[in-house]
């Protein structure tokens, strides 16, 4: 499905009756449902547009928010990218571009999903087609709200096509509990309507029942409902086989030429060598541009470099021991001429096809942005088992991940040791995939872990400038305040709707 969804760019160009930029004062939409979406083929293009809206700022922002505000990643400040620097330094305000872009993208996806769900009630369709389109739309809507509720807390809950533009100004923030209830309802409906897996390459990459179960398990885990979370993760684990499992080669999970492999449950799709470009910008964001020195992981003469946004901290790189197989996606061969130290980077978004094609400068990455994969499920299952005092089985699940990494497992069978082991393993296994911030929020460890990083409690000694890029200025120590566990609503949204959209405290 990699090209099937993203190649339909025309789906992004038509306008519907629902304003894509929710709460925008002057909507630009001109085409209405009265002259479009008269059959399932036309509704399919709207669904394709919802998928396409997940690429770009939506998927990028999830990774930026998931890693930059933590001990995983930092912005190498030479790019002067204040939005990303602020995320890492816990100095975000309501005018942060990453957050405003994410808000826009979320409601663009939600609006398109609402259009699919509403209009499928008004066209002729078989049960199979109805279940497929509505199931996919409800999954995408639910996952988008799940992102939003963890980033902002209460958010406006829109569940229908807005035909009256003035009605958008009536939408206040909906309490978190009500948003979660809708997320769970949508995901359960998607689970009941969609297949577990797809056989056709044209369908692989679509939302599935397995993907719905993965997000349902995550939602219940985040809510502290460990029994329900365990149930949904066990549904997934029971499917392990030809269509689902851990790949032997860790690096192959992220290979652009191995898209939608059996470890990936759901991912945002990209493709290289397309015109216009359909590449993954994280391919550039995750690589450095250190005085134009190319990133050449296999010694084949690569001329590729990046833009310094999502750089791996030295502290994270140091946690990968020498014989950890996951080091195959950690690049440490670049040495800064100015500072005489290595500048580590992740290769999870490095598309080796670019090297074959002789691309120079910023890459055209076809690597996916992975939302859920099987290793993530196994470690979350271990978390549930630990919370339910099943220590022996929890250690067994952790062992599966460490064995794939070529490591032994020696964990004491008690809650604290297993909790710490899961936290460490998730950081190493899933770094730069947008999980760390949300993991720490879920376990109420954000301030402890991130403040320990800012306070240099496990400091890797670095040249002063590089150290300040990563840890902040020691003369003005950084910290995470209580109110910063939620991010601010975008300033322009508050200004457009000040009577009902109330800013999060502290901003």
Coordinates of N, CA and C in Angstrom, one line a residue, residues 103-259:
X103 N -1.7 20.4 15.6 CA -3.1 20.7 15.8 C -3.8 20.7 14.4
X104 N -3.3 21.5 13.5 CA -3.9 21.6 12.1 C -4.0 20.2 11.5
X105 N -2.9 19.4 11.5 CA -2.9 18.1 10.9 C -3.9 17.2 11.6
X106 N -4.0 17.2 12.9 CA -5.0 16.4 13.6 C -6.4 16.6 13.1
X107 N -6.8 17.9 13.1 CA -8.2 18.1 12.7 C -8.4 17.9 11.2
X108 N -7.4 18.0 10.4 CA -7.5 17.7 9.0 C -7.8 16.2 8.9
X109 N -7.1 15.3 9.6 CA -7.4 13.9 9.6 C -8.8 13.6 10.1
X110 N -9.1 14.2 11.3 CA -10.4 14.0 11.9 C -11.5 14.4 11.0
X111 N -11.4 15.5 10.4 CA -12.5 16.0 9.5 C -12.7 15.1 8.3
X112 N -11.6 14.6 7.8 CA -11.8 13.7 6.6 C -12.4 12.4 7.0
X113 N -12.0 11.9 8.2 CA -12.6 10.7 8.7 C -14.1 10.8 9.0
X114 N -14.4 12.0 9.6 CA -15.9 12.2 9.8 C -16.6 12.2 8.5
X115 N -16.1 12.8 7.5 CA -16.7 12.8 6.2 C -17.0 11.4 5.7
X116 N -16.0 10.5 5.8 CA -16.1 9.1 5.4 C -17.2 8.5 6.2
X117 N -17.2 8.6 7.5 CA -18.2 7.9 8.3 C -19.6 8.4 8.1
X118 N -19.7 9.7 8.0 CA -21.1 10.3 7.7 C -21.6 9.9 6.4
X119 N -20.8 10.0 5.3 CA -21.3 9.8 4.0 C -21.4 8.3 3.6
X120 N -20.8 7.4 4.3 CA -21.0 6.0 4.1 C -22.4 5.6 4.4
X121 N -23.1 6.4 5.3 CA -24.5 6.1 5.6 C -25.4 6.5 4.5
X122 N -25.0 7.2 3.5 CA -25.8 7.8 2.5 C -25.6 7.2 1.1
X123 N -24.7 6.3 0.9 CA -24.4 5.7 -0.4 C -24.7 4.2 -0.4
X124 N -24.9 3.7 -1.6 CA -25.1 2.3 -1.7 C -23.8 1.6 -1.5
X125 N -23.8 0.5 -0.7 CA -22.5 -0.2 -0.5 C -22.8 -1.6 0.0
X126 N -21.9 -2.5 -0.3 CA -21.9 -3.9 0.3 C -21.5 -3.8 1.8
X127 N -21.8 -4.8 2.6 CA -21.4 -4.8 4.0 C -19.9 -4.8 4.1
X128 N -19.2 -5.5 3.2 CA -17.8 -5.6 3.2 C -17.1 -4.3 3.0
X129 N -17.6 -3.5 2.0 CA -17.0 -2.2 1.7 C -17.3 -1.2 2.8
X130 N -18.6 -1.3 3.3 CA -18.9 -0.4 4.4 C -18.1 -0.6 5.6
X131 N -17.9 -1.9 6.0 CA -17.1 -2.2 7.2 C -15.6 -1.7 7.0
X132 N -15.1 -1.9 5.8 CA -13.7 -1.6 5.6 C -13.5 -0.1 5.7
X133 N -14.3 0.7 5.0 CA -14.1 2.1 4.9 C -14.4 2.8 6.3
X134 N -15.5 2.4 6.9 CA -15.8 3.0 8.2 C -14.8 2.5 9.3
X135 N -14.4 1.2 9.2 CA -13.5 0.7 10.2 C -12.1 1.5 10.1
X136 N -11.6 1.7 8.9 CA -10.4 2.4 8.7 C -10.5 3.8 9.2
X137 N -11.6 4.5 8.9 CA -11.8 5.9 9.3 C -11.9 6.0 10.8
X138 N -12.6 5.1 11.4 CA -12.7 5.1 12.9 C -11.4 4.9 13.6
X139 N -10.6 4.0 13.0 CA -9.2 3.8 13.6 C -8.4 5.1 13.5
X140 N -8.4 5.7 12.3 CA -7.6 6.9 12.1 C -8.0 8.0 13.0
X141 N -9.4 8.2 13.2 CA -9.9 9.2 14.0 C -9.5 8.9 15.5
X142 N -9.7 7.7 15.9 CA -9.4 7.3 17.3 C -7.9 7.6 17.6
X143 N -7.0 7.1 16.7 CA -5.6 7.3 17.0 C -5.2 8.7 17.0
X144 N -5.8 9.5 16.2 CA -5.5 11.0 16.1 C -5.9 11.6 17.5
X145 N -7.1 11.3 17.9 CA -7.5 11.8 19.2 C -6.7 11.3 20.4
X146 N -6.1 10.1 20.2 CA -5.3 9.6 21.3 C -4.0 10.4 21.3
X147 N -3.5 10.7 20.2 CA -2.3 11.6 20.2 C -2.6 13.0 20.9
X148 N -3.8 13.5 20.5 CA -4.1 14.9 21.0 C -4.3 14.9 22.5
X149 N -5.0 13.9 23.0 CA -5.4 13.9 24.4 C -4.1 13.8 25.3
X150 N -3.1 13.1 24.8 CA -1.9 13.0 25.6 C -1.0 14.2 25.4
X151 N -1.1 15.0 24.3 CA -0.4 16.2 24.1 C -1.0 17.4 24.8
X152 N -2.3 17.5 24.7 CA -3.0 18.7 25.2 C -4.0 18.5 26.3
X153 N -4.4 17.2 26.6 CA -5.4 17.0 27.6 C -6.8 17.2 27.0
X154 N -7.6 18.0 27.6 CA -9.0 18.3 27.0 C -8.8 18.9 25.6
X155 N -9.5 18.4 24.6 CA -9.5 18.9 23.3 C -11.0 18.9 22.7
X156 N -11.3 19.8 21.8 CA -12.6 19.8 21.2 C -12.8 18.4 20.5
X157 N -14.0 17.8 20.8 CA -14.3 16.5 20.3 C -15.3 16.7 19.1
X158 N -14.8 16.5 17.9 CA -15.6 16.7 16.7 C -15.9 15.3 16.1
X159 N -17.2 15.0 16.0 CA -17.5 13.6 15.5 C -18.4 13.7 14.3
X160 N -18.5 14.8 13.6 CA -19.4 14.9 12.4 C -18.8 16.0 11.5
X161 N -19.2 15.9 10.3 CA -18.9 16.9 9.3 C -19.5 18.2 9.7
X162 N -18.7 19.3 9.7 CA -19.2 20.6 10.1 C -19.7 21.3 8.9
X163 N -21.0 21.4 8.6 CA -21.5 22.1 7.4 C -21.7 23.5 7.6
X164 N -21.9 24.0 8.9 CA -22.0 25.4 9.2 C -20.7 25.9 9.8
X165 N -20.0 26.7 9.0 CA -18.7 27.2 9.5 C -18.7 27.9 10.8
X166 N -19.8 28.6 11.2 CA -19.9 29.3 12.4 C -20.0 28.3 13.6
X167 N -20.4 27.1 13.3 CA -20.5 26.1 14.4 C -19.2 25.7 15.0
X168 N -18.1 25.9 14.3 CA -16.8 25.6 14.8 C -16.5 26.4 16.1
X169 N -17.1 27.6 16.2 CA -16.8 28.4 17.3 C -17.6 28.0 18.5
X170 N -18.4 27.0 18.4 CA -19.2 26.5 19.6 C -18.5 25.3 20.2
X171 N -17.4 24.8 19.6 CA -16.7 23.7 20.1 C -15.7 24.1 21.2
X172 N -16.1 23.8 22.5 CA -15.1 24.0 23.6 C -14.3 22.7 23.8
X173 N -13.4 22.8 24.7 CA -12.6 21.6 25.0 C -13.4 20.5 25.8
X174 N -13.3 19.3 25.3 CA -14.1 18.2 25.9 C -13.2 17.5 26.9
X175 N -13.8 17.2 28.1 CA -13.0 16.6 29.1 C -12.3 15.3 28.7
X176 N -11.1 15.0 29.2 CA -10.3 13.9 28.8 C -11.1 12.6 28.9
X177 N -11.8 12.4 30.0 CA -12.5 11.1 30.1 C -13.5 10.9 29.0
X178 N -14.2 11.9 28.5 CA -15.1 11.8 27.4 C -14.4 11.5 26.1
X179 N -13.2 12.1 25.9 CA -12.4 11.9 24.7 C -11.9 10.4 24.7
X180 N -11.5 10.0 25.8 CA -11.0 8.6 25.9 C -12.2 7.6 25.6
X181 N -13.3 7.9 26.2 CA -14.5 7.0 25.9 C -14.8 6.9 24.4
X182 N -14.7 8.0 23.7 CA -14.9 8.0 22.2 C -13.8 7.2 21.5
X183 N -12.5 7.4 22.0 CA -11.4 6.7 21.4 C -11.6 5.2 21.5
X184 N -12.0 4.7 22.7 CA -12.2 3.3 22.9 C -13.4 2.8 22.1
X185 N -14.5 3.6 22.0 CA -15.6 3.2 21.2 C -15.2 3.0 19.7
X186 N -14.5 4.0 19.2 CA -14.1 4.0 17.8 C -13.2 2.8 17.5
X187 N -12.2 2.5 18.4 CA -11.3 1.4 18.2 C -12.0 0.1 18.3
X188 N -12.9 -0.1 19.2 CA -13.6 -1.4 19.3 C -14.4 -1.6 18.0
X189 N -15.0 -0.5 17.5 CA -15.8 -0.7 16.3 C -14.9 -1.0 15.1
X190 N -13.7 -0.4 15.1 CA -12.7 -0.7 14.0 C -12.3 -2.1 14.1
X191 N -12.0 -2.6 15.4 CA -11.6 -4.0 15.6 C -12.6 -4.9 15.0
X192 N -13.9 -4.6 15.2 CA -15.0 -5.5 14.8 C -15.2 -5.5 13.3
X193 N -14.7 -4.5 12.6 CA -15.0 -4.3 11.2 C -13.9 -4.7 10.3
X194 N -12.6 -4.7 10.8 CA -11.5 -4.8 9.9 C -10.8 -6.2 10.0
X195 N -10.1 -6.6 9.0 CA -9.4 -7.9 9.1 C -8.2 -7.8 9.9
X196 N -7.7 -8.9 10.4 CA -6.4 -8.9 11.2 C -5.2 -8.5 10.4
X197 N -5.2 -9.1 9.1 CA -4.0 -8.8 8.2 C -4.6 -8.7 6.8
X198 N -3.7 -8.2 5.9 CA -4.0 -8.1 4.5 C -3.1 -8.9 3.7
X199 N -3.6 -9.6 2.7 CA -2.7 -10.4 1.8 C -2.2 -9.6 0.6
X200 N -3.0 -8.7 0.1 CA -2.6 -8.0 -1.1 C -1.6 -6.9 -0.8
X201 N -0.6 -6.7 -1.6 CA 0.4 -5.6 -1.3 C -0.3 -4.2 -1.4
X202 N -1.4 -4.2 -2.2 CA -2.1 -2.9 -2.3 C -2.8 -2.5 -1.0
X203 N -3.1 -3.5 -0.2 CA -3.8 -3.3 1.0 C -2.9 -3.2 2.3
X204 N -1.7 -3.8 2.2 CA -0.8 -3.8 3.3 C -0.5 -2.3 3.7
X205 N -0.6 -2.0 4.9 CA -0.4 -0.6 5.4 C -1.6 0.0 5.8
X206 N -2.8 -0.6 5.4 CA -4.1 0.0 5.9 C -4.3 -0.4 7.4
X207 N -5.1 0.4 8.1 CA -5.5 0.1 9.4 C -6.1 -1.3 9.5
X208 N -5.9 -2.0 10.5 CA -6.4 -3.4 10.7 C -6.9 -3.6 12.0
X209 N -7.6 -4.8 12.2 CA -8.1 -5.1 13.6 C -6.9 -5.2 14.6
X210 N -5.8 -5.8 14.1 CA -4.6 -5.9 14.9 C -4.1 -4.5 15.3
X211 N -4.1 -3.6 14.4 CA -3.7 -2.2 14.8 C -4.6 -1.6 15.8
X212 N -5.9 -1.8 15.6 CA -6.9 -1.3 16.6 C -6.7 -1.9 18.0
X213 N -6.3 -3.2 18.0 CA -6.0 -3.9 19.3 C -4.8 -3.3 19.9
X214 N -3.8 -3.0 19.1 CA -2.6 -2.4 19.6 C -2.8 -1.1 20.3
X215 N -3.6 -0.2 19.7 CA -3.9 1.1 20.2 C -4.8 1.0 21.4
X216 N -5.8 0.0 21.4 CA -6.6 -0.2 22.5 C -5.8 -0.6 23.7
X217 N -4.9 -1.6 23.5 CA -4.0 -2.0 24.6 C -3.3 -0.8 25.2
X218 N -2.7 0.0 24.3 CA -2.0 1.2 24.7 C -2.8 2.2 25.5
X219 N -4.1 2.4 25.1 CA -5.0 3.3 25.7 C -5.3 2.7 27.2
X220 N -5.6 1.5 27.3 CA -5.9 0.9 28.6 C -4.7 1.0 29.5
X221 N -3.5 0.7 28.9 CA -2.3 0.8 29.7 C -2.0 2.2 30.2
X222 N -2.2 3.2 29.4 CA -2.1 4.6 29.7 C -3.1 5.0 30.8
X223 N -4.3 4.4 30.8 CA -5.3 4.7 31.8 C -5.1 3.9 33.1
X224 N -4.1 3.0 33.1 CA -3.9 2.2 34.3 C -4.8 1.0 34.4
X225 N -5.5 0.6 33.4 CA -6.4 -0.6 33.4 C -5.5 -1.7 32.8
X226 N -4.7 -2.3 33.7 CA -3.8 -3.3 33.2 C -4.4 -4.6 32.8
X227 N -5.5 -5.0 33.4 CA -6.2 -6.2 33.0 C -6.7 -6.1 31.6
X228 N -7.4 -5.0 31.2 CA -7.9 -4.9 29.9 C -6.7 -4.7 28.9
X229 N -5.7 -4.0 29.3 CA -4.5 -3.8 28.4 C -3.9 -5.2 28.1
X230 N -3.7 -6.0 29.1 CA -3.2 -7.4 29.0 C -4.0 -8.2 28.0
X231 N -5.3 -8.1 28.2 CA -6.2 -8.9 27.3 C -6.0 -8.5 25.8
X232 N -5.9 -7.2 25.5 CA -5.7 -6.8 24.1 C -4.3 -7.2 23.6
X233 N -3.3 -7.1 24.4 CA -2.0 -7.5 24.0 C -1.9 -9.0 23.7
X234 N -2.6 -9.7 24.6 CA -2.6 -11.2 24.4 C -3.4 -11.6 23.1
X235 N -4.4 -10.8 22.7 CA -5.0 -11.0 21.4 C -4.0 -10.9 20.3
X236 N -3.1 -9.9 20.4 CA -2.1 -9.7 19.3 C -1.1 -10.8 19.3
X237 N -0.6 -11.2 20.5 CA 0.5 -12.2 20.7 C 0.0 -13.5 20.2
X238 N -1.3 -13.8 20.3 CA -1.8 -15.1 19.9 C -1.8 -15.2 18.3
X239 N -1.6 -14.1 17.6 CA -1.5 -14.1 16.2 C -0.1 -14.3 15.6
X240 N 0.9 -14.4 16.5 CA 2.2 -14.5 16.1 C 2.4 -15.6 15.1
X241 N 3.1 -15.4 14.0 CA 3.3 -16.4 13.0 C 3.8 -15.8 11.7
X242 N 3.3 -16.2 10.6 CA 3.8 -15.8 9.3 C 3.5 -14.3 9.0
X243 N 2.4 -13.8 9.6 CA 2.1 -12.4 9.4 C 2.5 -11.4 10.5
X244 N 3.0 -12.0 11.6 CA 3.3 -11.1 12.7 C 4.4 -11.8 13.6
X245 N 5.4 -11.0 13.9 CA 6.5 -11.5 14.7 C 7.7 -10.6 14.7
X246 N 8.7 -11.0 15.5 CA 10.0 -10.2 15.5 C 10.8 -10.6 14.4
X247 N 11.4 -9.6 13.7 CA 12.4 -9.9 12.6 C 13.7 -10.3 13.3
X248 N 14.4 -11.2 12.7 CA 15.7 -11.6 13.3 C 16.7 -10.4 13.2
X249 N 16.7 -9.7 12.1 CA 17.7 -8.6 11.8 C 17.0 -7.3 12.2
X250 N 17.5 -6.7 13.3 CA 16.9 -5.5 13.8 C 16.9 -4.4 12.8
X251 N 18.0 -4.2 12.1 CA 18.0 -3.1 11.1 C 17.0 -3.2 10.0
X252 N 16.6 -4.5 9.7 CA 15.7 -4.7 8.5 C 14.3 -4.2 8.8
X253 N 14.0 -4.0 10.1 CA 12.7 -3.4 10.5 C 12.5 -2.1 9.7
X254 N 13.5 -1.3 9.6 CA 13.4 0.1 9.2 C 13.8 0.3 7.7
X255 N 14.2 -0.8 7.0 CA 14.6 -0.8 5.6 C 13.4 -0.4 4.7
X256 N 13.7 0.7 4.0 CA 12.6 1.2 3.1 C 12.2 0.1 2.0
X257 N 13.1 -0.8 1.7 CA 12.8 -1.9 0.8 C 12.1 -3.1 1.5
X258 N 11.9 -2.9 2.8 CA 11.2 -4.0 3.5 C 10.0 -3.4 4.2
X259 N 9.2 -2.6 3.5 CA 8.1 -1.9 4.1 C 7.0 -2.9 4.5

